[in-house]
PDB file of C-alpha atoms in Angstrom:
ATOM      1  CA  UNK A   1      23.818  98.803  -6.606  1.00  0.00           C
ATOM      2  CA  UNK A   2      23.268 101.604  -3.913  1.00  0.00           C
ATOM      3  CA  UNK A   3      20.653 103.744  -3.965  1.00  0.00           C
ATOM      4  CA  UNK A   4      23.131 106.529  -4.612  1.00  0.00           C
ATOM      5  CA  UNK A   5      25.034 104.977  -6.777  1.00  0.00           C
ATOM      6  CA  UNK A   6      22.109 104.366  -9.108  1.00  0.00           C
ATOM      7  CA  UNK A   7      21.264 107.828  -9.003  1.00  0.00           C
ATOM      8  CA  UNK A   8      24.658 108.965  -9.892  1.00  0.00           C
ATOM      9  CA  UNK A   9      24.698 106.591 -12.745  1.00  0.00           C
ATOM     10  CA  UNK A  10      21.561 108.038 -13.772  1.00  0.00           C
ATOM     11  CA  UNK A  11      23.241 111.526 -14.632  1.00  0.00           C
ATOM     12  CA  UNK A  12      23.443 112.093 -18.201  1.00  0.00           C
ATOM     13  CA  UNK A  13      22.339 108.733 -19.422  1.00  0.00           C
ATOM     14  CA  UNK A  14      18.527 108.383 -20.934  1.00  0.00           C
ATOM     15  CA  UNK A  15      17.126 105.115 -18.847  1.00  0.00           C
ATOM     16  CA  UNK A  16      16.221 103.583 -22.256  1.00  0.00           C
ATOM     17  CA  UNK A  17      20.179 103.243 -22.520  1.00  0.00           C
ATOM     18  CA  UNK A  18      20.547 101.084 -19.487  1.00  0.00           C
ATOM     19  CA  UNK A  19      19.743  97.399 -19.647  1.00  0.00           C
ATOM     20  CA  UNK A  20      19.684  97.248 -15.630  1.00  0.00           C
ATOM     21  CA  UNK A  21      17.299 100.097 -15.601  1.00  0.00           C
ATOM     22  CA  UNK A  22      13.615  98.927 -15.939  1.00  0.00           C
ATOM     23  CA  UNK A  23      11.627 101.381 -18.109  1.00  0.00           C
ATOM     24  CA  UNK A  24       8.172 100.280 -16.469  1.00  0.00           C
ATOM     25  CA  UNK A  25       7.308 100.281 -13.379  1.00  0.00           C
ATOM     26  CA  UNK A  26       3.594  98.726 -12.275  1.00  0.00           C
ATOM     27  CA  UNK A  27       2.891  98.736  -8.345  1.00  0.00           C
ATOM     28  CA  UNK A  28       0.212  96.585  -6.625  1.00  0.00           C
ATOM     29  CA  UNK A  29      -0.547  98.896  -3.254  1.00  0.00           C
ATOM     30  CA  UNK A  30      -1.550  96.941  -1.365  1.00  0.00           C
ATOM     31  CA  UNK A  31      -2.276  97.161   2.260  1.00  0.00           C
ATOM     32  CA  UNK A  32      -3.735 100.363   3.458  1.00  0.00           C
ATOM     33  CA  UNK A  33      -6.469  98.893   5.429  1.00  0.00           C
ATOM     34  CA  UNK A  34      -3.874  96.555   7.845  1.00  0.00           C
ATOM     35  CA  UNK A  35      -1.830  99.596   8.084  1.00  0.00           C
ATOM     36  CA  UNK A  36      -4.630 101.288   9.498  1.00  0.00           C
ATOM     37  CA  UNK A  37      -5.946  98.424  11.087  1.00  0.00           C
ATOM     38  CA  UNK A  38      -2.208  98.253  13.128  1.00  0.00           C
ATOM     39  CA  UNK A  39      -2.517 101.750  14.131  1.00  0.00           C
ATOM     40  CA  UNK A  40      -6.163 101.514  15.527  1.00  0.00           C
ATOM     41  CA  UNK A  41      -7.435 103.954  12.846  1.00  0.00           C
ATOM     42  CA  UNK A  42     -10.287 103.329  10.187  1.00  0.00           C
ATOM     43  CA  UNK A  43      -9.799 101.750   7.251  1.00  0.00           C
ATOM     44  CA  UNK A  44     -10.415 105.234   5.564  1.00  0.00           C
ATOM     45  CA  UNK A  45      -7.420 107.335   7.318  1.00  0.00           C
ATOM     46  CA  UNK A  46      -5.149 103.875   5.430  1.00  0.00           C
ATOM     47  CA  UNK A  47      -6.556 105.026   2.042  1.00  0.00           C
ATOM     48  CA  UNK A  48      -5.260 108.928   2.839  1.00  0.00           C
ATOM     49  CA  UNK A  49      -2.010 107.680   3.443  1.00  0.00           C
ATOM     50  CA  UNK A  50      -1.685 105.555   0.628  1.00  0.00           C
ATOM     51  CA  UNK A  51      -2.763 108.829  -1.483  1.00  0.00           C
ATOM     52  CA  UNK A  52       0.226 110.251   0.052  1.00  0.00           C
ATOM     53  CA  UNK A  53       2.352 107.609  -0.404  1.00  0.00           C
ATOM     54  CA  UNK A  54       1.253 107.951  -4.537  1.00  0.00           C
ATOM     55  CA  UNK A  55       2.273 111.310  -4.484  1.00  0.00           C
ATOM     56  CA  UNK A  56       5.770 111.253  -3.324  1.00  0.00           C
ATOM     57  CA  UNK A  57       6.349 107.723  -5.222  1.00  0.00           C
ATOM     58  CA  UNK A  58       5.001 109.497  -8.478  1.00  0.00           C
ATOM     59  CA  UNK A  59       7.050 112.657  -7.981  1.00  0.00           C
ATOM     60  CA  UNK A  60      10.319 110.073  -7.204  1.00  0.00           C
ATOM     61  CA  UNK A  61       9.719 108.061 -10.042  1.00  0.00           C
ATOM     62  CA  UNK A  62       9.312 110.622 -12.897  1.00  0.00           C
ATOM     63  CA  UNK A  63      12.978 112.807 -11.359  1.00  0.00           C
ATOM     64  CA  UNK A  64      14.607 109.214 -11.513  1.00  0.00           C
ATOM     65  CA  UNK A  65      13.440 108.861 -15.416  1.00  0.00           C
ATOM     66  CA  UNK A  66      11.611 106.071 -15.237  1.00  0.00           C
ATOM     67  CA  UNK A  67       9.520 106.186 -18.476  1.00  0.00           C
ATOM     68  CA  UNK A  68       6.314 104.360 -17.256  1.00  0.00           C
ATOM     69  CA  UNK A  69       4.591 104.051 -14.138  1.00  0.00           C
ATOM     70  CA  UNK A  70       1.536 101.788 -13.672  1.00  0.00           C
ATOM     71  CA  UNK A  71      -0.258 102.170 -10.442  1.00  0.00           C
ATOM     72  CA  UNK A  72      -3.105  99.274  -9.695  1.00  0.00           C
ATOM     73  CA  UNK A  73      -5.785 102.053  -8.003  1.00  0.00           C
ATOM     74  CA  UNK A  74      -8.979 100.340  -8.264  1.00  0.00           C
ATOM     75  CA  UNK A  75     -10.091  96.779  -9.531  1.00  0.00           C
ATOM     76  CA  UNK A  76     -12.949  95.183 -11.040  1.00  0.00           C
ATOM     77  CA  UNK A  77     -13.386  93.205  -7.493  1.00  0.00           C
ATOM     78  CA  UNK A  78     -12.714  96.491  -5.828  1.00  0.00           C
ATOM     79  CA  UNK A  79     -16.783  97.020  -6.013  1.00  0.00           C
ATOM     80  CA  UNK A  80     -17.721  94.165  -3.720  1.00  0.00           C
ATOM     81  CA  UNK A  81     -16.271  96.334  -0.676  1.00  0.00           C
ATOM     82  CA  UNK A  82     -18.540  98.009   1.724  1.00  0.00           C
ATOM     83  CA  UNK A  83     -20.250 100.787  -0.016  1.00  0.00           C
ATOM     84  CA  UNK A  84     -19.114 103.395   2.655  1.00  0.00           C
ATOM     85  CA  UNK A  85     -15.572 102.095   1.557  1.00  0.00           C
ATOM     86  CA  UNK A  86     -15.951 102.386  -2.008  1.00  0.00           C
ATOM     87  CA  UNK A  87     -18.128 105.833  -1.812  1.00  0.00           C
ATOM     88  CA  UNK A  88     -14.798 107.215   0.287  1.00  0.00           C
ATOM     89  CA  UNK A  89     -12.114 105.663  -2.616  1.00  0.00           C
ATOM     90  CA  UNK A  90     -14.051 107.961  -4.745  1.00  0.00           C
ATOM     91  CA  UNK A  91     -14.089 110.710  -2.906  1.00  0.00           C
ATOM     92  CA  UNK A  92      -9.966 110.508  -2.757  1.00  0.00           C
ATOM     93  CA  UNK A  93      -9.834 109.640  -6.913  1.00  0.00           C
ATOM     94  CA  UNK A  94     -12.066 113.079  -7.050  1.00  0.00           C
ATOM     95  CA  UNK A  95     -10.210 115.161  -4.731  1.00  0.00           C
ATOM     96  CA  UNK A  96      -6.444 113.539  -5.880  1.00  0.00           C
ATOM     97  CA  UNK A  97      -7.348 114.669  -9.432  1.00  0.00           C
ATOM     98  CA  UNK A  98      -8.359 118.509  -8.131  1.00  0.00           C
ATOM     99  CA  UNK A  99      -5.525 118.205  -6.187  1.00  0.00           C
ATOM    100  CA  UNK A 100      -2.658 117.241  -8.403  1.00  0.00           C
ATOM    101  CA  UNK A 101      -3.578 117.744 -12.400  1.00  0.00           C
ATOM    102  CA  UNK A 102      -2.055 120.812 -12.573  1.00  0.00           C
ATOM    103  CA  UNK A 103       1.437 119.365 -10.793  1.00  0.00           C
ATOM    104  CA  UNK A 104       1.206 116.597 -12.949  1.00  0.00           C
ATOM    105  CA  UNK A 105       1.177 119.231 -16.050  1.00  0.00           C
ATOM    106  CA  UNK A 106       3.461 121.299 -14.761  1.00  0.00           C
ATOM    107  CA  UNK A 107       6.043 118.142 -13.893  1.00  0.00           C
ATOM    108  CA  UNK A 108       5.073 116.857 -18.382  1.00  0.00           C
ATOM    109  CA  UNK A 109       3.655 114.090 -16.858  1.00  0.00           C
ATOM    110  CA  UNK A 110       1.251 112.321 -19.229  1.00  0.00           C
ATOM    111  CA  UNK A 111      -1.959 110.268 -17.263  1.00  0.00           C
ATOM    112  CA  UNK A 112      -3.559 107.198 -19.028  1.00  0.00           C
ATOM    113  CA  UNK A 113      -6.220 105.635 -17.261  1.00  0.00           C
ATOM    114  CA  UNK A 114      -6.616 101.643 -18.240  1.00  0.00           C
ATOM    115  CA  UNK A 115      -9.533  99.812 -17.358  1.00  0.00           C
ATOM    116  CA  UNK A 116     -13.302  99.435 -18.218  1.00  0.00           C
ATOM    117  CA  UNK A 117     -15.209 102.754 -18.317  1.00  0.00           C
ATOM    118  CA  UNK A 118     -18.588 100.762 -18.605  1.00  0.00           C
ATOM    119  CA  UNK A 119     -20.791 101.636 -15.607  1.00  0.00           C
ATOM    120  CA  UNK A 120     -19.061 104.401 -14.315  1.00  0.00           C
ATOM    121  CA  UNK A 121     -20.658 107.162 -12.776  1.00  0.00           C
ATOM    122  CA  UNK A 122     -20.218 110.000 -15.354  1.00  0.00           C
ATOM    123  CA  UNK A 123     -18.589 111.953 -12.594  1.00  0.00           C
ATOM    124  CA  UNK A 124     -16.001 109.783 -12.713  1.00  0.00           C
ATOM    125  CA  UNK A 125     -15.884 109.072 -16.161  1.00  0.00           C
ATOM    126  CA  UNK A 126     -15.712 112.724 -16.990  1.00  0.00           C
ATOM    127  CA  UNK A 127     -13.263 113.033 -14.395  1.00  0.00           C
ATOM    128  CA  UNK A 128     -10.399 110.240 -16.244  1.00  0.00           C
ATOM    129  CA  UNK A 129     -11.412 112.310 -19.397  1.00  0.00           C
ATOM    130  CA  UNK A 130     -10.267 115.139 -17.946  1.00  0.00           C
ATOM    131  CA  UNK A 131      -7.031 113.698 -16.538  1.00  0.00           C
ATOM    132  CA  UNK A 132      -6.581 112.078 -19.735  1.00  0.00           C
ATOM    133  CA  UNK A 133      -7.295 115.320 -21.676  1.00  0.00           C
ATOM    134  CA  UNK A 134      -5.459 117.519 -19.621  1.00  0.00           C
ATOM    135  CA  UNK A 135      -2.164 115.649 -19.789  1.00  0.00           C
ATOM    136  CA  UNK A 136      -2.290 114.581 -23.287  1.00  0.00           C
ATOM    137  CA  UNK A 137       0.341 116.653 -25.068  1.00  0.00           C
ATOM    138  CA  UNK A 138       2.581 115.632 -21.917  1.00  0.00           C
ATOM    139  CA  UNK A 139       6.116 113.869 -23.206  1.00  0.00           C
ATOM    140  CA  UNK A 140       7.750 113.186 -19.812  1.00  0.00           C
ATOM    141  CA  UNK A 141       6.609 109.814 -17.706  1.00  0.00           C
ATOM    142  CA  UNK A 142       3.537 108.339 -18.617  1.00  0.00           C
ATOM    143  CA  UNK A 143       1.284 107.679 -15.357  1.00  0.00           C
ATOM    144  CA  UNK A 144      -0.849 104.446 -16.115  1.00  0.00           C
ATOM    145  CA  UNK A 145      -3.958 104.436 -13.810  1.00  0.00           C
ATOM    146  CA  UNK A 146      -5.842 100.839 -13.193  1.00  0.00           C
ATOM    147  CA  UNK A 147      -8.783 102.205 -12.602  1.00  0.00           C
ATOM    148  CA  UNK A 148     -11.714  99.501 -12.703  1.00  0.00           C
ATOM    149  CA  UNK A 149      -9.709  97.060 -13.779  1.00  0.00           C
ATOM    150  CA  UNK A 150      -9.336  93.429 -14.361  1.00  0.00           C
ATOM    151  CA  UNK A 151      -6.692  91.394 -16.252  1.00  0.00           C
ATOM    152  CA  UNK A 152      -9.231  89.051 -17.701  1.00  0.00           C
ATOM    153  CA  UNK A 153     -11.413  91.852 -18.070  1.00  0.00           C
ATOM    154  CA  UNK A 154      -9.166  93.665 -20.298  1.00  0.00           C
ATOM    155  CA  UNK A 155      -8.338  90.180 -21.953  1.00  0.00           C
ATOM    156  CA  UNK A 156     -12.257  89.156 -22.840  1.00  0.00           C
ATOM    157  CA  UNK A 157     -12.548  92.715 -23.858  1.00  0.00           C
ATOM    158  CA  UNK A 158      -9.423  92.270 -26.140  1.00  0.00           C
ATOM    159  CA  UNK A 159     -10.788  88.955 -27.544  1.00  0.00           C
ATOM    160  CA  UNK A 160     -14.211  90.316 -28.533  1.00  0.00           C
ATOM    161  CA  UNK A 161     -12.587  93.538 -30.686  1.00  0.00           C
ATOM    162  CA  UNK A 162     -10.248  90.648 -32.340  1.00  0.00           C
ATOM    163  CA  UNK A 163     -13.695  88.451 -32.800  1.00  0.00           C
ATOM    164  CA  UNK A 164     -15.506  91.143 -34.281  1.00  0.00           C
ATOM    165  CA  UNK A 165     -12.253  92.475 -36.618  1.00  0.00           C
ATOM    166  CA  UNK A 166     -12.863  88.561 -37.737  1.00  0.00           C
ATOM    167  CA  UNK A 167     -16.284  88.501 -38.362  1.00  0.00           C
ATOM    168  CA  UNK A 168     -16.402  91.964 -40.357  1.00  0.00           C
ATOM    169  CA  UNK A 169     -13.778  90.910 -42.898  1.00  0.00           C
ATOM    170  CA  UNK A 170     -10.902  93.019 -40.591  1.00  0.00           C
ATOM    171  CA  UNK A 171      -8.756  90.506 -39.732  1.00  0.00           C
ATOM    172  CA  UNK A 172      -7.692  86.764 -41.406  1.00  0.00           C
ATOM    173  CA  UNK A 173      -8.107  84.460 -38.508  1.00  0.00           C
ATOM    174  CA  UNK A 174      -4.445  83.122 -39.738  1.00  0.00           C
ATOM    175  CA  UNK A 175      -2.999  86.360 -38.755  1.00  0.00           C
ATOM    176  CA  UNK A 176      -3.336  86.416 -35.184  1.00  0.00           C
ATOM    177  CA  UNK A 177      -0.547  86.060 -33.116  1.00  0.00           C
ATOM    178  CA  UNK A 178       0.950  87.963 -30.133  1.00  0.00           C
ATOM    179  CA  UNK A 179       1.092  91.294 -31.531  1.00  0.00           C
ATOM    180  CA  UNK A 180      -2.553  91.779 -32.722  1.00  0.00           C
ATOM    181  CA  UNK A 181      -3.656  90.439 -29.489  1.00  0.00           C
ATOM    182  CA  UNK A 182      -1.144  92.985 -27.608  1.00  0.00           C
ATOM    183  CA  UNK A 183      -2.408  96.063 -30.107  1.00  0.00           C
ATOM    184  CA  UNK A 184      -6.177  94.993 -28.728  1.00  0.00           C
ATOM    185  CA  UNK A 185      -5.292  95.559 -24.970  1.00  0.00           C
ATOM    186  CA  UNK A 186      -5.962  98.963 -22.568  1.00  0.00           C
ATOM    187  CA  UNK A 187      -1.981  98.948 -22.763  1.00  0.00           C
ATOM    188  CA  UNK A 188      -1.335  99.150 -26.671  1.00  0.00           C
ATOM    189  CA  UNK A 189       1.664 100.716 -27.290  1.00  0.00           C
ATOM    190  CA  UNK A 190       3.161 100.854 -24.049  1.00  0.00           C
ATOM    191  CA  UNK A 191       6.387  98.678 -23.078  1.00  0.00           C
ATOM    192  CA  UNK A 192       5.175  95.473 -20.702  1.00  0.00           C
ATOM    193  CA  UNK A 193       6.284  95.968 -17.335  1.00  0.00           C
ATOM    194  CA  UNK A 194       9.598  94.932 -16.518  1.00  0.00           C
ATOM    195  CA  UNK A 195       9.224  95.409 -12.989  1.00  0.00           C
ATOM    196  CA  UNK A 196       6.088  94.677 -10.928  1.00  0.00           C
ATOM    197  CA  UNK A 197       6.025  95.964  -7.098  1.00  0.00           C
ATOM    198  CA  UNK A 198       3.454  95.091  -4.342  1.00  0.00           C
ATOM    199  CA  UNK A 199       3.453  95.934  -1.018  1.00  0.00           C
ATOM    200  CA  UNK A 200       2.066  94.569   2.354  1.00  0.00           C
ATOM    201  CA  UNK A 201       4.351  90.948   1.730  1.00  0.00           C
ATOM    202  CA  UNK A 202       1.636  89.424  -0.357  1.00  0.00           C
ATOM    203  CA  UNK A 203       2.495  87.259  -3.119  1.00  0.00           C
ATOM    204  CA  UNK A 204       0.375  87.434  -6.287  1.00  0.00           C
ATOM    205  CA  UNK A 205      -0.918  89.309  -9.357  1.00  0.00           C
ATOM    206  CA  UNK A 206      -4.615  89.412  -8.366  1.00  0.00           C
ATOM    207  CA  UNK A 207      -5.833  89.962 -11.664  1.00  0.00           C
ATOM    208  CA  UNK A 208      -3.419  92.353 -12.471  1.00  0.00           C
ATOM    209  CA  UNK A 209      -1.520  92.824 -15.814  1.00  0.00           C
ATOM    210  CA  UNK A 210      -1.571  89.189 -16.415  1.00  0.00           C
ATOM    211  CA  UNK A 211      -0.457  89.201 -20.296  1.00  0.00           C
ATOM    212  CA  UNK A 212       2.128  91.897 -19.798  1.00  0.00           C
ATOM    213  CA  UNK A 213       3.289  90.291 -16.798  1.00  0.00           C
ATOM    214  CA  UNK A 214       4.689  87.069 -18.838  1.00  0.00           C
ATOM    215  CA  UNK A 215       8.868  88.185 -18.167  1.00  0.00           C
ATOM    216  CA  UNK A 216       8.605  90.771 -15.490  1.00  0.00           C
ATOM    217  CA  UNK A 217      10.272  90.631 -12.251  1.00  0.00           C
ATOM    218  CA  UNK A 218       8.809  91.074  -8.999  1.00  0.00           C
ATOM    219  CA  UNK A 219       9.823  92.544  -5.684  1.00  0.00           C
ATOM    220  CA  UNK A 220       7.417  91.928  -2.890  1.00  0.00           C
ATOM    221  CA  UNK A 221       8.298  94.381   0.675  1.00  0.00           C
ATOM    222  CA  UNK A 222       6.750  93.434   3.618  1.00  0.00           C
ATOM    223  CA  UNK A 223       5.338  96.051   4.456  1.00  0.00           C
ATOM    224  CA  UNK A 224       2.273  97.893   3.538  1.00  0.00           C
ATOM    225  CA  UNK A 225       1.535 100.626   1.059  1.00  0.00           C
ATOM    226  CA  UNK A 226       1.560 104.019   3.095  1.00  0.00           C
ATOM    227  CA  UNK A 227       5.045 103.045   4.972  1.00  0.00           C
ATOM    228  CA  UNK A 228       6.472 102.498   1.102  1.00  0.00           C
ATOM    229  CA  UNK A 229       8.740 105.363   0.366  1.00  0.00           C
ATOM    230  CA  UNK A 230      11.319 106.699  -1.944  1.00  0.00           C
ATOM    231  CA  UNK A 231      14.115 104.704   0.168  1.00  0.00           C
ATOM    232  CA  UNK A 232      12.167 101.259  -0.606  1.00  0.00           C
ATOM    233  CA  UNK A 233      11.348 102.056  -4.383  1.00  0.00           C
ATOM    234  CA  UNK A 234      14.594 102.543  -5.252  1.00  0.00           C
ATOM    235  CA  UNK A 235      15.762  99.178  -2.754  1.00  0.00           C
ATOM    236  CA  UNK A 236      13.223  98.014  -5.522  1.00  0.00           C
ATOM    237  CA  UNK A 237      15.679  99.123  -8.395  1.00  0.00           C
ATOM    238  CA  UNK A 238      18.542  97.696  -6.796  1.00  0.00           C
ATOM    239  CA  UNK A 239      17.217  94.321  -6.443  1.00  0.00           C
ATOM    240  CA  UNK A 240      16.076  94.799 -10.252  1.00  0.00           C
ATOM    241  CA  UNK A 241      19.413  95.691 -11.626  1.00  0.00           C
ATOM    242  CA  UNK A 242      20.536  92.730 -10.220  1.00  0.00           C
ATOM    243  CA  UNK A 243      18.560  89.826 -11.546  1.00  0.00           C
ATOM    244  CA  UNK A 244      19.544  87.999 -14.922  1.00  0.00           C
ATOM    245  CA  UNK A 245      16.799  88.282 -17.433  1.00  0.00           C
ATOM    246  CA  UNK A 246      16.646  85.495 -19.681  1.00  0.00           C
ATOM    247  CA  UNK A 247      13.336  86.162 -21.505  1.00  0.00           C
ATOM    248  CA  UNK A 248      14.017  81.778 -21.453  1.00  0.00           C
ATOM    249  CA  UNK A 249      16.839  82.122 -23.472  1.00  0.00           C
ATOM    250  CA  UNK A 250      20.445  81.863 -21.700  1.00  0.00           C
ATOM    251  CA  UNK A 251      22.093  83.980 -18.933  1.00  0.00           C
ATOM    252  CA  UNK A 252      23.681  87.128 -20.584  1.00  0.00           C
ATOM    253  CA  UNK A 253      26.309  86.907 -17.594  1.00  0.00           C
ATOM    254  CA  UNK A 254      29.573  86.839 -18.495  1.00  0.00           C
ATOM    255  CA  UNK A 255      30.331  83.827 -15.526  1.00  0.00           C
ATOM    256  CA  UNK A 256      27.113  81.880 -17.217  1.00  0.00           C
TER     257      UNK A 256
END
């Protein structure tokens, strides 16, 4: 499916409608530093980019319908960088918010910011309130933000609410299955992903979404974050509305 032609098919139809279509969308971006690295620049003028290369992926995402868009912005590990590096990420969370909150109410874009708040600087943590807030009564695309994030973060974190639901008297051991543990996550109610993007041509998850990652497909471009455009996200589609999901049962295709 062409670009094109996925757009036209688009016209009229609500995306929930269309198996081919995924309804979220999570994106690793990954590679700003070798980009800049490549170009002789600082590892800083990579991060810029990639904060350009949100925006117009953000904008592209929500006009295409797509109902949910995760975008991995800062991990748990993320704090072992050099502080001048970290202190600079920051700075561009700070100034993307100023920036863009009131496009992203204007455009009925809802933010939700995933993650552990613990430690935060409560600049910041004022600052993902405010997104949060700001957006709330938003019904268009929900923005997910990983923002201090880690997969077995969120899943220890997850564990200890069902332990202490347990221990109060909550919860019957007997009762837990996948959907308590699900409801106990930073993405309750949200559809898993059913299409997980990262750029730069690496390979893995890196603590990222690992629960909700159990039947999503992956598309991994070569090439790195800030050179990802609208062209290559909806390549992305493409390649999704081709693949067979089984969810391990068998094909659905008619020539199975």
């Amino acid at each position: 499916m062409t670009a094109s032609v996925q757009r036209e098919a688009l016209s009229g139809v609500h995306p929930h409608e269309r198996a081919a279509f995924p309804r979220h969308v999570a994106i690793i971006m990954d590679g700003n530093g070798r980009w800049a690295k490549e170009r002789g620049l600082p590892r800083t003028e990579g991060h810029r980019q990639g904060v350009e290369t949100l925006r117009r992926i953000v904008r592209h995402a929500a006009k295409l319908g797509i109902s949910c868009l995760t975008l991995y912005s800062f991990s748990s590990e993320n704090w072992t960088r050099p502080e001048a590096e970290v202190s600079f990420l920051m700075g561009l969370l700070q100034r993307f918010v100023r920036r863009d909150l009131a496009e992203l109410v204007k455009a009925n874009i809802k933010v939700r910011v995933i993650g552990s708040r613990e430690g935060l600087s409560p600049s910041i943590a004022s600052l993902l309130d405010e997104a949060e807030a700001a957006t709330r009564g938003n019904s268009g695309m929900e923005l997910v933000v990983a923002f201090n994030y880690g997969a077995r973060d969120e899943l220890t974190r997850a564990m200890r609410k069902i332990a202490a639901d347990v221990a109060a008297g909550r919860l019957d051991p007997a009762k837990i299955d996948e959907s308590v543990i699900a409801s106990r996550l930073d993405t309750a109610d949200l559809p898993d992903p059913d299409l997980i993007i990262r750029t730069s041509g690496e390979q893995r998850l890196s603590n990222f979404l690992l629960w909700q990652a159990a039947y999503a497909e992956f598309f991994f471009p070569r090439f790195n974050w800030p050179d990802f455009d609208e062209k290559a996200f909806d390549e992305a589609l493409s390649v999704f509305a081709a693949r067979d999901r089984r969810y391990g049962g068998l094909s659905q295709k008619a020539d199975a």
